[in-house]
Amino acid sequence: MRKYLTMVVLLFMSVAMFAQQHSVKGTVVDQNGQPIIGMTVMEQGTQNGTTTDIDGNYQITVSKGAATLEFTALGYQTVVEAVNNRAVIDVTSAEEAMVLDAVVAIGYGSVRKKDLTTAVSTVSTEDMKLRPVTEASGFIQGKVAGVTVQQTSGLPGSGMTVRVRGASSIASSNDPLYVVDGIPAESYPNINAADIESMEVLKDASATAIYGSRANAGVILITTKSGKSGKTKIDVSGQYGFAQIAKDIPMANTQQWIDVMQTAIDNYNVQKNELKTLDLPKSVTDALSSGQPLPDYDWLSIISRKFAKRGGATASIEGGDDKTTFYVSAGAETQEGYIIKTDFSKYTGRAKFSHKIAQWLKLNLNLSGAFAKYNKVEETDGSLKVLRAAREEQPFYGPYNPDGS
């Protein structure tokens, strides 16, 4: 009797589990009625899914009649359908054309991205907001394929080196041509990064048809912000930070220097069979004989800062109506160098006005200015002479006279 009861219970359990599953089929087409091949059909909340065949047909078995199906494919809008115990679900998904309709500046005008035939890379405003940089080159660092951006000098205010498609010339410059609001600049423009609306990089040889041989190393198009009609908008932003040497070379003090030099002289005497001695200044010999502390100077600490501060602030106001729009901004940036007495400061200003006089006539005014001040030390062959001299200086000689001057 127990065996029969067990068989009956198992039979009812299998029937109940089978009854929970539900089979669904259908066809997926686009807005023109054409079948969509390879669209993914997933049961939400599970890993259960399938794809449409060459005719746009699909068939899937869901866990229950109240399940929800999600239809996704690259370039098409996502569609969500509740099963509701239906056996046939036909779906229409429209093409996702928003990205293809984006407008891209190409030097001689602007086109939609889907009509673009040249090698152009764009850095959007959304990407710029995520990068609190003070130099425009920082926006494209690591964001544009085929473009390398490097910081080649640690001097305050030193710009970045930009290479589009690598170095293309031995004799002439490998820097790209910068074009700000349609105006070419042979060198990097002194522009406030907060004023930039978008950046496009022209990477192929077609740029030379517009700008000539100056575009051999590529072109970087910079479009600055303009006023928009509507309520007046005021933006104020700032940043502050500091930098320090991650790991510097530890320098020897006077006693360590004497020990190393004495060992070197002893080895030389043994090899050459000579009797050379270490000459030391009287201040050191007197201290050694009397047991007084040795004169000791850390030249790097004397000429350098432990923390180099940097900061910046910018403010802008924009607005207007249907006929007149305006955008005015001002910015300031300061940066200290690792070496004392080295620093950089920059002040920028920009004003853009636009007035629609008639349907066929529009007046635009774009004014900008910048002032930069550099306090540098001598630099040659990629290194600082003052740093090298400080590391080679003997630690018992100080920078001050006996009277403290």
XYZ file of C-alpha atoms in Angstrom, residues 2-310:
309
model
C 2.859 2.428 0.800
C 4.452 1.752 -2.608
C 1.215 2.729 -4.424
C 0.868 5.924 -2.388
C 4.468 6.927 -3.192
C 3.915 6.389 -6.908
C 0.731 8.491 -6.872
C 2.424 11.394 -5.043
C 5.382 11.404 -7.473
C 2.989 11.323 -10.426
C 1.103 14.413 -9.189
C 4.414 16.286 -8.531
C 5.675 15.647 -12.068
C 2.385 16.772 -13.593
C 2.428 19.982 -11.514
C 6.016 20.818 -12.532
C 5.252 20.217 -16.193
C 2.191 22.416 -16.024
C 4.243 25.455 -14.847
C 6.282 25.631 -18.099
C 4.893 27.544 -21.059
C 5.966 27.555 -24.733
C 6.021 30.822 -26.713
C 6.855 31.457 -30.361
C 6.601 34.373 -32.734
C 8.296 36.626 -35.289
C 10.380 39.789 -34.794
C 10.377 42.442 -37.540
C 11.571 46.053 -37.887
C 9.489 49.137 -38.641
C 9.510 48.209 -42.337
C 8.265 44.676 -41.758
C 11.651 43.101 -42.475
C 12.708 40.195 -40.209
C 15.415 40.915 -37.655
C 18.079 38.219 -37.647
C 19.927 37.307 -34.453
C 17.824 39.311 -31.968
C 18.211 37.991 -28.433
C 15.054 36.826 -26.661
C 15.549 36.453 -22.908
C 13.233 35.542 -20.061
C 13.748 38.337 -17.529
C 15.350 37.298 -14.251
C 16.794 34.079 -15.699
C 19.521 32.836 -18.025
C 16.911 31.254 -20.292
C 17.071 32.686 -23.800
C 17.281 32.162 -27.544
C 17.831 34.131 -30.779
C 15.765 34.724 -33.895
C 16.577 32.772 -37.076
C 17.058 34.022 -40.634
C 13.302 34.630 -40.979
C 13.036 36.456 -37.643
C 11.253 33.505 -35.988
C 11.897 32.334 -32.444
C 10.611 29.747 -29.981
C 11.264 29.635 -26.258
C 9.952 27.706 -23.277
C 9.514 29.917 -20.225
C 9.220 28.821 -16.616
C 5.653 30.078 -16.196
C 2.820 31.697 -18.094
C 3.276 34.983 -16.224
C 6.888 35.423 -17.341
C 8.274 38.496 -19.182
C 10.319 38.410 -22.393
C 12.944 40.963 -23.341
C 13.984 41.453 -26.994
C 17.377 43.119 -27.540
C 19.741 43.619 -30.492
C 22.495 46.093 -31.357
C 21.044 48.967 -33.381
C 17.435 48.261 -32.400
C 15.218 49.478 -29.583
C 14.712 47.104 -26.648
C 11.194 45.657 -26.412
C 9.671 44.088 -23.274
C 6.566 41.870 -23.546
C 4.597 40.158 -20.773
C 3.684 36.592 -21.767
C 0.278 36.473 -19.994
C -0.162 32.815 -21.010
C 0.018 33.727 -24.728
C 1.383 31.096 -27.103
C 2.254 33.496 -29.959
C 3.926 36.901 -29.450
C 4.933 38.893 -32.541
C 7.197 41.901 -31.915
C 8.136 45.017 -33.894
C 11.405 46.771 -32.963
C 12.450 50.071 -34.575
C 16.026 50.921 -35.512
C 17.992 52.917 -32.917
C 19.301 55.817 -35.039
C 20.075 58.414 -32.332
C 23.861 57.818 -32.359
C 23.997 57.868 -36.154
C 22.366 61.300 -36.260
C 25.036 62.910 -34.074
C 26.705 65.915 -35.705
C 30.493 65.853 -36.127
C 32.717 68.809 -37.086
C 35.126 67.867 -39.887
C 36.978 71.109 -40.623
C 34.974 72.318 -43.622
C 31.538 72.053 -41.981
C 29.620 69.407 -40.076
C 27.951 66.151 -41.079
C 25.952 63.416 -39.442
C 28.096 60.617 -38.062
C 26.429 58.004 -40.298
C 27.462 60.054 -43.376
C 31.082 60.389 -42.191
C 33.730 58.801 -44.422
C 36.970 60.139 -42.893
C 38.884 59.107 -39.756
C 37.457 61.414 -37.079
C 37.320 60.831 -33.328
C 35.085 62.902 -31.061
C 35.358 63.653 -27.338
C 31.889 64.436 -26.022
C 30.875 66.926 -23.364
C 29.873 64.078 -21.052
C 33.424 62.674 -21.174
C 34.874 66.107 -20.410
C 32.728 66.526 -17.311
C 34.269 63.372 -15.841
C 37.826 64.715 -16.193
C 38.756 67.705 -14.011
C 41.768 68.702 -16.129
C 43.256 72.168 -16.555
C 44.653 71.553 -20.042
C 42.621 70.624 -23.105
C 45.024 67.840 -24.121
C 43.995 65.937 -21.011
C 40.529 65.406 -22.482
C 41.815 63.222 -25.316
C 44.416 61.345 -23.257
C 43.456 57.675 -23.428
C 40.154 58.459 -25.175
C 41.121 58.576 -28.863
C 42.567 55.605 -30.723
C 45.847 56.289 -32.496
C 46.589 59.426 -30.442
C 49.236 59.491 -27.698
C 49.348 62.234 -25.075
C 52.353 62.392 -22.746
C 53.630 64.723 -20.048
C 57.290 65.054 -21.056
C 58.373 67.666 -18.506
C 57.682 68.256 -14.844
C 58.192 72.002 -15.010
C 55.122 73.990 -13.906
C 52.992 75.077 -16.839
C 54.663 72.693 -19.272
C 52.250 71.378 -21.868
C 51.635 67.847 -23.041
C 53.093 66.283 -26.150
C 50.379 65.125 -28.558
C 51.096 62.726 -31.406
C 48.484 61.741 -33.971
C 49.514 58.538 -35.777
C 52.983 58.789 -34.226
C 55.972 60.799 -35.418
C 55.749 61.459 -39.157
C 58.673 63.829 -39.751
C 62.347 64.035 -38.785
C 63.071 67.655 -39.667
C 59.746 69.451 -39.135
C 57.354 69.525 -36.185
C 55.280 66.495 -35.271
C 52.729 68.539 -33.329
C 49.187 68.551 -34.693
C 47.490 71.667 -36.003
C 45.017 73.167 -33.532
C 41.922 74.930 -34.850
C 39.880 76.857 -32.260
C 36.472 78.014 -33.515
C 37.773 77.899 -37.077
C 41.018 79.805 -36.385
C 44.229 77.748 -36.909
C 47.014 77.889 -34.324
C 50.511 76.573 -35.044
C 51.176 75.829 -31.358
C 49.016 74.657 -28.502
C 46.425 77.377 -27.729
C 46.404 78.930 -24.293
C 42.729 78.180 -23.662
C 40.666 77.531 -20.569
C 39.647 73.871 -20.545
C 36.287 74.783 -18.976
C 35.376 76.797 -22.108
C 35.565 73.776 -24.442
C 32.305 72.368 -25.785
C 33.685 69.552 -27.948
C 36.888 68.263 -29.535
C 37.366 66.386 -32.795
C 40.591 64.796 -33.996
C 41.117 64.511 -37.773
C 43.526 61.618 -38.174
C 43.739 60.794 -41.878
C 45.391 62.523 -44.841
C 42.156 64.151 -46.002
C 42.801 66.943 -43.463
C 45.609 68.232 -45.692
C 43.026 69.056 -48.373
C 41.635 71.700 -46.011
C 44.631 73.021 -44.072
C 47.516 72.075 -46.368
C 50.877 70.746 -45.224
C 50.316 72.103 -41.717
C 47.920 69.210 -41.167
C 50.497 66.496 -41.924
C 50.597 65.562 -38.229
C 46.818 65.635 -37.800
C 44.308 68.286 -36.803
C 42.556 68.878 -33.492
C 39.353 70.904 -33.812
C 38.246 72.711 -30.645
C 34.783 74.230 -30.384
C 34.209 76.547 -27.445
C 30.962 77.035 -25.590
C 28.344 79.515 -26.770
C 25.344 81.111 -25.131
C 21.946 79.407 -25.310
C 18.539 81.037 -25.207
C 16.647 80.618 -21.962
C 17.253 81.420 -18.346
C 20.573 82.964 -17.405
C 22.930 80.288 -16.113
C 25.914 80.892 -13.833
C 28.600 78.231 -13.323
C 31.403 78.448 -10.778
C 33.928 75.668 -10.278
C 37.321 75.225 -8.672
C 39.902 72.653 -7.791
C 42.866 72.380 -5.471
C 45.545 69.753 -5.025
C 49.195 69.114 -4.435
C 51.956 66.969 -5.871
C 55.096 65.442 -4.464
C 57.943 63.249 -5.641
C 56.801 59.644 -5.359
C 60.285 58.273 -4.593
C 63.445 60.335 -4.715
C 67.087 59.281 -4.455
C 68.212 59.234 -0.778
C 71.301 61.378 -0.300
C 74.250 60.551 1.963
C 75.004 62.688 5.004
C 78.527 63.900 5.856
C 79.574 60.809 7.817
C 78.296 58.441 5.137
C 80.057 60.465 2.443
C 83.351 60.315 4.369
C 83.034 56.540 4.865
C 82.391 55.877 1.177
C 85.168 58.155 -0.033
C 87.671 56.721 2.491
C 86.849 53.188 1.363
C 87.344 54.209 -2.259
C 90.762 55.769 -1.472
C 91.844 52.705 0.521
C 90.977 50.453 -2.400
C 92.844 52.727 -4.796
C 95.954 52.689 -2.587
C 95.939 48.896 -2.454
C 95.584 48.559 -6.220
C 98.105 51.270 -7.152
C 100.446 50.808 -4.169
C 100.159 54.478 -3.248
C 99.464 56.464 -0.055
C 96.787 58.957 -0.997
C 94.696 60.559 1.771
C 91.227 62.083 1.931
C 91.343 65.871 2.059
C 88.599 67.392 4.171
C 87.856 71.041 5.005
C 88.976 72.387 8.377
C 85.407 72.574 9.689
C 85.049 68.804 9.224
C 88.464 67.854 10.657
C 87.889 70.087 13.696
C 84.529 68.444 14.315
C 86.011 64.961 13.974
C 88.869 65.710 16.391
C 86.666 67.419 19.001
C 83.747 65.022 18.739
C 81.382 67.807 17.755
C 78.488 67.205 15.310
C 79.599 67.264 11.685
C 78.340 70.032 9.419
C 75.602 68.452 7.353
C 73.435 69.944 4.608
C 70.728 68.247 2.528
C 70.884 70.276 -0.651
C 67.760 68.733 -2.175
C 65.665 69.651 0.852
C 67.061 73.182 0.776
C 66.118 73.884 -2.859
C 62.889 71.882 -3.134
C 59.352 71.871 -1.806
C 57.919 68.865 -0.032
C 54.482 69.572 -1.509
C 53.879 71.540 -4.702
C 50.435 73.117 -4.594
C 48.224 73.726 -7.588
